[in-house]
Short mmCIF file of C-alpha atoms in Angstrom, two decimals:
data_model
loop_
_atom_site.label_atom_id
_atom_site.label_comp_id
_atom_site.label_asym_id
_atom_site.label_seq_id
_atom_site.Cartn_x
_atom_site.Cartn_y
_atom_site.Cartn_z
CA MET A 1 -0.04 -0.15 -0.14
CA LYS A 2 1.49 3.36 -0.85
CA ASP A 3 2.47 5.77 1.83
CA ALA A 4 0.23 8.49 0.15
CA ASP A 5 -2.78 6.61 0.54
CA ILE A 6 -2.31 6.28 4.32
CA VAL A 7 -0.92 9.78 5.36
CA GLY A 8 -1.68 11.84 2.25
CA SER A 9 0.90 13.16 -0.17
CA ALA A 10 2.32 16.26 1.74
CA LEU A 11 4.06 13.68 4.18
CA ALA A 12 4.64 10.79 2.10
CA GLU A 13 6.82 12.87 -0.32
CA VAL A 14 9.19 13.50 2.85
CA LEU A 15 8.90 10.12 4.28
CA PRO A 16 12.41 8.09 4.48
CA GLN A 17 12.58 5.60 1.34
CA THR A 18 13.96 2.06 2.82
CA ASN A 19 13.61 -1.64 2.20
CA LYS A 20 13.69 -2.23 5.80
CA TRP A 21 10.63 -3.25 7.89
CA TRP A 22 9.84 -0.96 10.99
CA PHE A 23 11.36 -3.61 13.47
CA GLN A 24 14.59 -3.40 11.42
CA GLN A 25 14.82 0.15 12.37
CA ARG A 26 15.98 0.68 15.94
CA HIS A 27 14.36 4.06 16.63
CA LEU A 28 11.14 2.89 15.43
CA LEU A 29 11.13 -0.19 17.05
CA ARG A 30 12.01 1.41 20.33
CA LEU A 31 9.23 4.14 19.60
CA ASN A 32 6.46 1.02 19.06
CA LEU A 33 7.75 -0.91 21.97
CA LEU A 34 6.90 2.51 24.21
CA LEU A 35 3.73 2.56 22.70
CA LEU A 36 2.80 -0.52 24.03
CA VAL A 37 2.71 1.35 27.46
CA PRO A 38 -0.38 3.49 26.61
CA LEU A 39 -1.77 0.49 24.50
CA LEU A 40 -2.21 -1.32 27.65
CA SER A 41 -4.55 1.09 29.16
CA SER A 42 -7.37 -0.43 27.23
CA ALA A 43 -6.39 -4.09 28.44
CA VAL A 44 -6.62 -2.33 31.98
CA SER A 45 -10.23 -1.44 31.20
CA GLY A 46 -10.88 -4.74 29.60
CA TYR A 47 -9.89 -6.61 32.68
CA ASP A 48 -12.03 -4.57 34.72
CA GLY A 49 -15.11 -4.47 32.66
CA SER A 50 -14.92 -8.44 32.20
CA LEU A 51 -13.84 -9.16 36.02
CA MET A 52 -17.41 -8.25 37.64
CA ASN A 53 -19.04 -10.95 35.38
CA GLY A 54 -16.60 -13.84 36.15
CA LEU A 55 -16.64 -12.76 39.92
CA GLN A 56 -20.60 -13.17 40.02
CA SER A 57 -20.39 -16.46 38.41
CA LEU A 58 -18.44 -17.85 41.46
CA GLN A 59 -20.13 -19.41 44.12
CA GLN A 60 -16.99 -18.28 46.55
CA TRP A 61 -17.91 -14.66 46.03
CA ARG A 62 -21.34 -14.88 46.25
CA ASP A 63 -21.17 -16.63 49.57
CA TYR A 64 -18.62 -14.66 51.22
CA PHE A 65 -20.47 -11.13 50.48
CA GLY A 66 -23.95 -12.77 51.45
CA HIS A 67 -25.25 -13.28 48.22
CA PRO A 68 -26.12 -9.79 46.84
CA ALA A 69 -29.08 -9.26 44.91
CA GLY A 70 -31.35 -6.69 43.59
CA ALA A 71 -30.35 -3.16 44.50
CA THR A 72 -27.54 -4.48 46.28
CA LEU A 73 -25.82 -6.24 43.34
CA GLY A 74 -27.02 -3.29 41.05
CA LEU A 75 -24.86 -0.99 43.42
CA VAL A 76 -21.50 -3.02 42.97
CA ASN A 77 -21.90 -3.46 39.19
CA ALA A 78 -22.76 0.23 38.65
CA ALA A 79 -19.98 1.48 41.16
CA GLN A 80 -17.32 1.32 38.49
CA SER A 81 -19.34 3.21 36.21
CA ILE A 82 -20.35 5.88 38.62
CA GLY A 83 -16.27 6.44 39.27
CA SER A 84 -15.88 7.00 35.73
CA VAL A 85 -18.47 9.42 35.26
CA LEU A 86 -17.07 11.39 38.30
CA ALA A 87 -13.84 11.92 36.79
CA LEU A 88 -14.92 12.91 33.33
CA PRO A 89 -15.90 16.24 33.67
CA PHE A 90 -12.60 18.02 34.70
CA ILE A 91 -10.26 14.72 33.30
CA GLY A 92 -9.82 16.72 29.93
CA ASN A 93 -8.57 19.85 31.21
CA LEU A 94 -6.03 17.91 33.22
CA SER A 95 -4.43 16.17 30.26
CA ASP A 96 -4.43 19.78 28.51
CA ARG A 97 -2.86 21.57 31.46
CA PHE A 98 -0.23 19.01 33.03
CA GLY A 99 0.13 17.01 30.15
CA ARG A 100 -0.63 13.33 28.88
CA LYS A 101 1.78 11.21 30.89
CA PRO A 102 1.24 12.96 34.44
CA VAL A 103 -2.73 12.12 34.25
CA LEU A 104 -1.96 8.43 33.02
CA LEU A 105 0.66 7.54 35.87
CA THR A 106 -2.07 9.15 38.08
CA GLY A 107 -4.46 6.59 36.86
CA ILE A 108 -1.94 3.77 36.67
CA LEU A 109 -1.30 4.23 40.34
CA LEU A 110 -5.21 4.78 41.49
CA VAL A 111 -5.86 1.49 39.92
CA ILE A 112 -3.23 -0.20 41.77
CA ALA A 113 -4.31 1.21 45.05
CA ALA A 114 -8.09 0.12 44.01
CA THR A 115 -6.97 -3.27 43.37
CA ILE A 116 -5.03 -3.83 46.82
CA ILE A 117 -8.40 -2.47 48.49
CA GLN A 118 -10.32 -5.07 46.26
CA GLY A 119 -8.21 -7.99 47.07
CA ALA A 120 -7.95 -7.29 50.59
CA SER A 121 -11.72 -6.45 50.86
CA ILE A 122 -13.19 -8.00 54.12
CA ASN A 123 -17.01 -6.55 53.76
CA PHE A 124 -18.96 -5.43 51.13
CA PRO A 125 -18.54 -1.54 51.64
CA MET A 126 -14.90 -2.08 51.25
CA PHE A 127 -15.51 -3.96 48.07
CA VAL A 128 -17.86 -1.24 46.40
CA ILE A 129 -15.28 1.45 47.48
CA SER A 130 -12.65 -0.40 45.68
CA ARG A 131 -14.88 -0.27 42.74
CA LEU A 132 -15.52 2.98 42.79
CA ILE A 133 -11.62 4.01 42.68
CA VAL A 134 -11.07 1.57 39.85
CA GLY A 135 -13.60 3.84 37.78
CA PHE A 136 -12.53 6.98 38.95
CA GLY A 137 -8.59 5.87 38.37
CA GLY A 138 -9.49 4.04 35.14
CA MET A 139 -10.59 7.00 33.47
CA PHE A 140 -7.28 8.64 34.24
CA VAL A 141 -5.69 5.58 32.21
CA VAL A 142 -7.95 5.66 29.43
CA GLN A 143 -8.81 9.25 28.44
CA PRO A 144 -5.00 10.12 27.85
CA SER A 145 -3.89 7.03 26.29
CA PRO A 146 -5.38 7.14 22.61
CA MET A 147 -4.13 10.64 22.30
CA LEU A 148 -0.45 9.99 23.42
CA ILE A 149 -0.82 7.16 20.80
CA ALA A 150 -2.09 9.40 18.19
CA GLU A 151 0.16 12.25 18.93
CA LEU A 152 3.59 9.98 19.14
CA ALA A 153 3.15 7.43 16.35
CA TYR A 154 4.99 7.52 13.20
CA PRO A 155 2.74 8.71 10.34
CA THR A 156 2.26 5.64 8.60
CA HIS A 157 1.77 3.59 12.02
CA ARG A 158 -0.77 6.14 13.43
CA GLY A 159 -4.03 4.47 12.04
CA LYS A 160 -3.16 0.87 13.11
CA TYR A 161 -1.84 2.03 16.27
CA THR A 162 -4.86 4.46 17.54
CA SER A 163 -7.21 1.41 15.94
CA ALA A 164 -5.33 -1.17 18.05
CA PHE A 165 -5.89 0.86 21.14
CA TRP A 166 -9.36 -0.38 22.22
CA THR A 167 -8.82 -4.00 20.42
CA MET A 168 -6.47 -4.21 23.39
CA TYR A 169 -9.54 -4.19 25.53
CA TYR A 170 -10.06 -7.67 24.89
CA LEU A 171 -6.59 -8.62 25.81
CA GLY A 172 -7.76 -7.50 29.33
CA ALA A 173 -11.23 -9.29 29.17
CA ILE A 174 -9.36 -12.80 27.95
CA LEU A 175 -7.03 -12.45 31.17
CA ALA A 176 -9.93 -11.89 33.65
CA SER A 177 -12.22 -14.33 32.01
CA TRP A 178 -9.51 -17.08 31.94
CA THR A 179 -8.37 -16.23 35.40
CA THR A 180 -12.11 -16.61 36.77
CA PHE A 181 -12.17 -19.80 34.94
CA GLY A 182 -9.04 -21.18 36.43
CA CYS A 183 -9.66 -20.21 39.75
CA GLN A 184 -13.66 -21.54 40.12
CA ASN A 185 -12.26 -24.74 41.61
CA TYR A 186 -10.57 -22.91 44.62
CA GLU A 187 -12.54 -23.86 47.98
CA SER A 188 -11.31 -20.65 49.70
CA ASP A 189 -12.19 -17.15 49.04
CA TRP A 190 -8.89 -17.12 47.11
CA ALA A 191 -11.12 -18.16 44.21
CA TRP A 192 -12.31 -14.22 43.88
CA ARG A 193 -9.50 -12.66 45.47
CA THR A 194 -7.00 -14.04 43.10
CA PRO A 195 -8.49 -12.67 39.76
CA SER A 196 -8.93 -9.17 41.94
CA ILE A 197 -5.43 -8.92 42.67
CA LEU A 198 -4.23 -10.04 39.14
CA GLN A 199 -6.07 -6.84 37.93
CA ALA A 200 -3.03 -4.91 39.06
CA GLY A 201 -1.00 -6.85 36.55
CA TYR A 202 -1.31 -4.46 33.49
CA PRO A 203 -0.83 -1.20 35.62
CA ILE A 204 2.35 -2.58 37.29
CA ILE A 205 3.62 -3.51 33.78
CA GLN A 206 2.74 -0.05 32.36
CA LEU A 207 4.51 1.60 35.63
CA ALA A 208 7.55 -0.41 34.82
CA PHE A 209 8.52 1.10 31.52
CA PHE A 210 6.78 4.29 32.18
CA TYR A 211 9.61 6.57 32.67
CA TRP A 212 10.75 5.84 29.06
CA VAL A 213 7.72 6.85 27.24
CA PRO A 214 8.19 10.43 25.72
CA GLU A 215 5.47 13.33 26.00
CA SER A 216 3.40 14.13 23.30
CA PRO A 217 5.09 16.55 21.00
CA ARG A 218 1.73 18.14 20.40
CA TRP A 219 1.29 18.91 24.16
CA LEU A 220 5.02 20.22 24.14
CA VAL A 221 4.42 22.59 21.41
CA ALA A 222 1.25 24.11 23.11
CA GLN A 223 3.18 24.72 26.21
CA ASP A 224 5.97 26.75 23.94
CA ARG A 225 8.40 23.87 24.17
CA ALA A 226 8.63 23.30 20.65
CA PRO A 227 12.65 22.46 20.84
CA GLU A 228 11.87 19.62 23.17
CA ALA A 229 8.97 18.39 20.68
CA ALA A 230 11.65 18.66 17.76
CA ALA A 231 13.90 16.67 19.67
CA ILE A 232 11.20 13.91 20.41
CA LEU A 233 10.31 13.97 16.50
CA SER A 234 13.93 13.33 15.42
CA TYR A 235 14.89 10.72 17.84
CA TYR A 236 11.71 8.49 17.38
CA HIS A 237 10.64 9.39 13.78
CA ALA A 238 14.09 9.95 12.26
CA GLY A 239 16.65 8.43 14.56
CA VAL A 240 18.59 11.35 15.13
CA VAL A 241 20.18 11.46 18.44
CA ASN A 242 21.26 14.99 18.60
CA ALA A 243 19.03 16.95 16.28
CA SER A 244 20.92 20.46 17.82
CA ASN A 245 23.93 19.09 16.02
CA GLU A 246 22.86 17.13 13.29
CA GLY A 247 19.86 19.09 11.90
CA HIS A 248 16.36 18.08 11.32
CA THR A 249 15.58 15.54 8.50
CA PRO A 250 12.90 16.97 6.06
CA LEU A 251 10.30 14.38 7.59
CA VAL A 252 10.60 16.19 11.28
CA THR A 253 10.81 19.45 9.40
CA ARG A 254 7.43 19.12 7.63
CA GLU A 255 5.86 17.49 11.06
CA LEU A 256 7.05 19.96 13.01
CA ALA A 257 5.93 22.90 10.67
CA GLU A 258 2.35 21.37 10.43
CA ILE A 259 2.31 20.94 14.16
CA VAL A 260 3.05 24.43 15.07
CA SER A 261 1.12 26.39 12.82
CA THR A 262 -1.81 24.40 13.49
CA ILE A 263 -1.72 24.85 16.87
CA GLN A 264 -0.67 28.58 16.38
CA ARG A 265 -3.62 28.95 14.21
CA GLU A 266 -6.11 26.90 16.45
CA LYS A 267 -5.30 28.87 19.67
CA SER A 268 -5.45 32.52 18.17
CA VAL A 269 -8.95 31.60 16.74
CA GLU A 270 -10.78 29.37 19.05
CA LYS A 271 -11.77 29.24 22.45
CA VAL A 272 -10.02 26.70 24.37
CA GLY A 273 -12.78 25.66 27.15
CA TRP A 274 -15.72 23.25 26.78
CA GLY A 275 -17.82 25.78 24.63
CA ALA A 276 -14.96 25.39 21.82
CA LEU A 277 -16.57 22.01 21.03
CA PHE A 278 -19.59 23.79 19.58
CA SER A 279 -18.19 26.97 18.44
CA THR A 280 -18.03 26.55 14.56
CA PRO A 281 -19.74 24.21 12.34
CA GLY A 282 -16.83 22.11 12.05
CA ASN A 283 -16.14 21.57 15.73
CA ARG A 284 -20.23 20.76 16.09
CA LYS A 285 -19.98 18.26 13.43
CA ARG A 286 -16.73 16.71 15.30
CA THR A 287 -18.47 16.63 18.46
CA LEU A 288 -21.75 15.09 17.01
CA ILE A 289 -19.57 12.25 15.38
CA ALA A 290 -17.91 11.72 18.71
CA VAL A 291 -21.17 11.68 20.77
CA CYS A 292 -22.65 9.15 18.01
CA VAL A 293 -19.64 6.75 18.05
CA GLY A 294 -20.06 6.58 21.96
CA ALA A 295 -23.57 6.26 22.11
CA PHE A 296 -23.96 4.09 19.12
CA ALA A 297 -21.41 1.69 20.59
CA GLN A 298 -23.60 1.00 23.29
CA TRP A 299 -27.19 1.26 22.08
CA ASN A 300 -26.63 -1.27 18.85
CA GLY A 301 -27.79 -3.97 21.19
CA ILE A 302 -24.45 -4.97 22.47
CA GLY A 303 -25.61 -5.15 26.10
CA VAL A 304 -28.66 -7.22 25.38
CA VAL A 305 -26.42 -9.42 23.09
CA SER A 306 -24.06 -10.26 26.15
CA TYR A 307 -27.04 -10.67 28.20
CA TYR A 308 -28.61 -13.06 26.19
CA LEU A 309 -25.96 -15.63 25.80
CA THR A 310 -26.54 -17.43 28.71
CA LEU A 311 -29.98 -17.85 28.29
CA VAL A 312 -29.52 -19.31 24.76
CA LEU A 313 -27.28 -21.69 25.88
CA ASN A 314 -29.63 -22.80 28.89
CA THR A 315 -32.33 -23.20 25.93
CA ILE A 316 -30.10 -25.62 24.05
CA GLY A 317 -28.99 -27.68 26.84
CA ILE A 318 -25.52 -25.78 27.59
CA THR A 319 -26.31 -25.47 31.56
CA ASP A 320 -23.36 -26.32 33.42
CA THR A 321 -20.99 -23.44 34.74
CA PHE A 322 -17.95 -24.73 33.42
CA THR A 323 -18.88 -24.81 29.56
CA GLN A 324 -20.83 -21.72 29.81
CA THR A 325 -17.65 -19.85 31.21
CA LEU A 326 -15.53 -21.81 28.43
CA ILE A 327 -17.59 -20.48 26.02
CA ASN A 328 -17.30 -17.04 27.18
CA GLY A 329 -13.44 -17.18 27.43
CA LEU A 330 -13.29 -18.27 23.82
CA LEU A 331 -15.74 -15.63 22.54
CA GLN A 332 -13.29 -13.14 24.17
CA ILE A 333 -10.45 -14.60 22.19
CA PHE A 334 -12.89 -14.41 19.11
CA ASN A 335 -13.40 -11.11 19.68
CA PHE A 336 -9.84 -10.00 20.09
CA GLY A 337 -9.33 -11.62 16.61
CA ALA A 338 -11.85 -10.03 14.85
CA ALA A 339 -10.91 -6.59 16.38
CA LEU A 340 -7.10 -6.90 15.81
CA SER A 341 -7.76 -7.80 11.91
CA ALA A 342 -9.77 -4.91 11.52
CA ALA A 343 -7.05 -2.62 13.29
CA ILE A 344 -4.48 -4.24 10.94
CA LEU A 345 -6.47 -3.63 7.87
CA VAL A 346 -7.94 0.15 8.89
CA ASP A 347 -5.68 1.76 6.53
CA ARG A 348 -6.27 -0.43 3.76
CA LEU A 349 -10.04 -0.54 4.00
CA GLY A 350 -10.43 2.90 5.53
CA ARG A 351 -12.68 4.02 8.68
CA ARG A 352 -15.67 5.00 6.82
CA THR A 353 -16.11 1.43 5.20
CA LEU A 354 -15.27 -0.33 8.38
CA PHE A 355 -18.35 1.70 10.09
CA ILE A 356 -20.51 0.77 7.23
CA TRP A 357 -20.08 -2.62 6.85
CA SER A 358 -20.41 -2.96 10.75
CA GLY A 359 -23.80 -1.28 10.57
CA ILE A 360 -25.19 -3.52 7.69
CA GLY A 361 -23.82 -6.77 9.20
CA MET A 362 -25.07 -5.86 12.56
CA LEU A 363 -28.34 -4.99 11.36
CA VAL A 364 -28.67 -8.20 9.55
CA SER A 365 -27.46 -10.37 12.14
CA TYR A 366 -30.21 -8.71 14.61
CA ILE A 367 -33.06 -9.11 12.48
CA ILE A 368 -32.11 -12.70 11.84
CA TRP A 369 -31.68 -13.06 15.69
CA THR A 370 -35.00 -11.66 16.29
CA ALA A 371 -36.99 -13.80 14.24
CA CYS A 372 -35.26 -16.93 15.48
CA SER A 373 -35.71 -15.95 19.03
CA ALA A 374 -39.57 -15.52 18.65
CA VAL A 375 -39.37 -18.89 17.30
CA ASN A 376 -37.59 -20.34 20.17
CA ALA A 377 -39.60 -18.73 22.66
CA ASP A 378 -42.90 -19.71 21.32
CA THR A 379 -41.95 -23.52 20.20
CA GLY A 380 -38.81 -24.18 22.04
CA SER A 381 -36.99 -25.06 18.87
CA LYS A 382 -33.45 -25.94 19.43
CA PRO A 383 -32.27 -25.28 15.92
CA ALA A 384 -33.68 -21.71 16.06
CA GLY A 385 -31.56 -21.61 19.37
CA ILE A 386 -28.61 -22.78 17.34
CA VAL A 387 -29.17 -20.04 14.82
CA VAL A 388 -29.28 -17.45 17.58
CA VAL A 389 -25.97 -18.53 18.99
CA VAL A 390 -24.51 -18.28 15.62
CA CYS A 391 -26.06 -14.84 14.90
CA LEU A 392 -24.70 -13.95 18.46
CA PHE A 393 -21.22 -14.50 16.89
CA THR A 394 -21.86 -12.78 13.42
CA PHE A 395 -22.91 -9.98 15.37
CA PHE A 396 -20.05 -9.63 17.54
CA PHE A 397 -17.73 -10.16 14.90
CA HIS A 398 -19.47 -7.23 12.87
CA TYR A 399 -19.46 -4.88 16.27
CA ASP A 400 -15.62 -5.60 16.56
CA ILE A 401 -14.48 -4.50 13.25
CA ALA A 402 -15.87 -0.91 13.96
CA PHE A 403 -16.94 -0.13 17.59
CA THR A 404 -13.93 -1.63 18.96
CA PRO A 405 -10.70 -0.44 16.89
CA LEU A 406 -12.59 2.89 15.84
CA LEU A 407 -14.40 3.52 19.37
CA LEU A 408 -11.72 6.20 20.31
CA GLY A 409 -9.23 5.43 17.27
CA TYR A 410 -11.66 7.75 15.07
CA PRO A 411 -12.81 10.49 17.63
CA THR A 412 -8.94 11.10 18.49
CA GLU A 413 -8.14 11.42 14.71
CA ILE A 414 -10.95 14.10 14.10
CA PHE A 415 -10.60 16.33 16.68
CA THR A 416 -8.02 19.32 16.40
CA TYR A 417 -5.22 19.44 19.13
CA THR A 418 -6.97 21.97 21.32
CA LEU A 419 -10.52 20.04 21.22
CA ARG A 420 -8.90 16.67 21.23
CA SER A 421 -8.75 15.92 25.17
CA LYS A 422 -12.09 17.60 25.93
CA GLY A 423 -13.65 15.72 22.87
CA ILE A 424 -12.39 12.44 24.16
CA ALA A 425 -13.69 13.12 27.74
CA LEU A 426 -17.15 13.72 26.13
CA GLU A 427 -17.15 10.75 24.00
CA LEU A 428 -16.39 8.90 27.02
CA MET A 429 -19.41 10.59 28.96
CA ALA A 430 -21.83 9.51 26.11
CA ILE A 431 -20.27 5.72 26.65
CA TYR A 432 -20.81 5.59 30.49
CA VAL A 433 -24.22 7.61 30.45
CA SER A 434 -25.54 5.27 27.70
CA LEU A 435 -23.96 2.06 30.17
CA THR A 436 -25.67 3.59 33.18
CA ILE A 437 -29.02 3.89 31.64
CA GLN A 438 -29.05 0.53 29.75
CA ALA A 439 -28.42 -0.97 33.13
CA PHE A 440 -31.60 -0.10 34.51
CA VAL A 441 -33.58 -0.26 30.94
CA ASN A 442 -32.29 -3.41 29.58
CA PRO A 443 -33.33 -5.79 32.34
CA ILE A 444 -36.85 -4.24 32.27
CA GLY A 445 -37.55 -4.38 28.54
CA MET A 446 -36.04 -8.16 28.59
CA GLU A 447 -38.55 -8.97 31.47
CA ASN A 448 -41.66 -7.34 30.17
CA ILE A 449 -41.75 -7.94 26.52
CA GLY A 450 -38.91 -10.53 26.03
CA TRP A 451 -37.72 -10.92 22.43
CA LYS A 452 -40.00 -8.12 20.95
CA TYR A 453 -37.41 -5.80 23.05
CA TYR A 454 -34.94 -6.72 20.26
CA ILE A 455 -37.13 -5.11 17.60
CA VAL A 456 -36.26 -1.83 19.27
CA PHE A 457 -32.31 -2.39 18.53
CA CYS A 458 -33.36 -3.56 15.19
CA CYS A 459 -35.02 -0.30 14.48
CA LEU A 460 -31.98 1.63 16.23
CA LEU A 461 -29.62 -0.06 13.86
CA ALA A 462 -31.14 1.05 10.81
CA VAL A 463 -31.19 4.68 12.14
CA PHE A 464 -27.50 4.48 13.29
CA LEU A 465 -26.50 3.00 9.78
CA ALA A 466 -28.29 6.00 8.13
CA VAL A 467 -26.45 8.44 10.44
CA THR A 468 -23.14 6.80 9.56
CA TRP A 469 -23.75 6.87 6.00
CA VAL A 470 -24.55 10.65 6.00
CA LEU A 471 -22.21 11.89 8.99
CA PHE A 472 -19.07 10.18 8.90
CA PRO A 473 -16.26 11.05 6.76
CA GLU A 474 -12.86 8.99 5.55
CA THR A 475 -10.01 10.24 7.62
CA LYS A 476 -7.52 7.98 5.82
CA GLY A 477 -4.77 9.62 3.48
CA HIS A 478 -4.38 12.32 5.71
CA SER A 479 -1.82 13.30 8.45
CA LEU A 480 -3.32 14.31 11.78
CA GLU A 481 -3.13 17.82 11.03
CA GLU A 482 -4.52 17.54 7.56
CA ILE A 483 -7.79 15.94 8.77
CA ALA A 484 -9.05 19.40 9.90
CA VAL A 485 -9.66 20.17 6.15
CA LEU A 486 -12.61 17.49 6.12
CA PHE A 487 -14.48 19.72 8.79
CA ASP A 488 -13.25 23.34 8.34
CA GLY A 489 -12.78 23.55 4.72
CA PRO A 490 -10.89 26.30 3.35
CA GLU A 491 -10.20 27.80 6.89
CA ALA A 492 -7.71 24.62 7.67
CA ASP A 493 -6.05 25.45 4.28
CA GLU A 494 -4.56 28.50 5.72
CA ALA A 495 -2.74 26.50 8.46
CA ARG A 496 -1.23 24.49 5.56
CA VAL A 497 0.14 27.64 3.98
CA ASP A 498 1.33 28.80 6.99
CA ALA A 499 3.07 25.51 7.81
CA LYS A 500 4.66 25.73 4.12
CA ILE A 501 6.07 29.34 5.00
CA MET A 502 7.25 27.91 8.16
CA GLU A 503 9.10 24.75 6.82
CA SER A 504 10.58 27.09 4.10
CA GLU A 505 12.07 28.95 7.01
CA MET A 506 13.11 26.37 8.86
CA MET A 507 14.97 24.85 6.17
CA THR A 508 16.71 28.06 5.47
CA HIS A 509 17.69 29.16 8.96
CA GLY A 510 18.27 25.69 10.72
CA ASN A 511 17.42 24.70 14.08
CA ALA A 512 17.18 28.60 15.11
CA SER A 513 13.68 28.83 13.52
CA VAL A 514 12.28 26.22 15.87
CA THR A 515 13.02 28.76 18.89
CA HIS A 516 11.63 31.48 16.91
CA HIS A 517 8.59 29.78 16.27
CA ASP A 518 7.92 28.18 19.60
CA LYS A 519 5.73 30.86 21.00
CA VAL A 520 2.43 29.56 19.84
#
């Protein structure tokens, strides 16, 4: 695949031409290995998201905490989401003010502390408090990570890495589901304490290598620290150890010129508060898309599909805990494979193509599933139940190819630097508010109208597909700064002209021009 099809012709013409793979180039190997630190943040979230489902299936956990049910069980399940929502109103400002790295480090430490409390819980209130802290700290881990990845990644790797971010969610879910599966035969309370303690595994790995992760060059430029940003880009994108002596390569010169001119323009014409998300037509479209992606990912029926899996297995004769937890563990591996495949192919297929393909596939799967569910409910037909199981897997596949890799990857790309942190926080708010509402709505719908409740999601999926077709632009073939043209039109072209001028000055005057332009 041509570089111009991935990052656009402007950056492609200054990319170094080599016959080596990225892992054969020391600077790119180092960068991509370090990016695994923020990449694992979604695995932290995935472990936590799957852990409670696993713990509730363990008799040892239910016995220890007195068989929580009803509102009590709802409280422990909602505690993580409540903690997440509490963090979201101010985390966007923190990432912009203090940087991506300090916020991520705070989250890592909070999750480790919460894990200690959870693993050592001696009563139900202590366990609930640990869940609140996990949710609160988890947002400090998740929110800055996709931005740090997108703003640090090598241009031709950005799409794959940002798409791989939420794909790693399933890496955490796999570890949690198989850990609870392996601990189910423990007779003591270590059956649930062991999975709880292992929740600290991914954050500890992140903490071990955190020191070597560089800060976002975009954030450094925004803080009037352009020379530091230039040094990071030179070292990790070009392999130049001492740029002050060796000078900048054409790639770094163009990247830096684009970043400085774009942020300079954004800060001169836009507000930097939350109101900036709605201040221009382009910003309103970005915000609408981000909220839609977050809401669609929850209201497309995924919660009901997950809920229905156990019921379907029961109807076709698979009722023992061992087999059901085994199938759940295998399903997580299936999900990870589907999402990872889409992340690898994202630059070839495109973001818009994946969203539309996903929407069509989920809608068809849901329609067939709803029809067969009706037959199964009325007649008890096992063949209809088997078809439902097949539809569950096809639904998950089509969900995974878009709403896993692009859930945070796509909004991270479409927001400009000054909007990115707050925009991601707003999307996360849409996600967790939707989850909170569904925690109450879905059980009521399932209990009162049964399979007819799925018709609601068939209708929603049809609406979501139409919105996606009309609203979502393709972002492949553009650098992170060039994507602004898709939303702001001619106004964004002014920044590109400024970047060309700045690049010429940098080429003419050398490193001195970096210092000259660092005041943005």
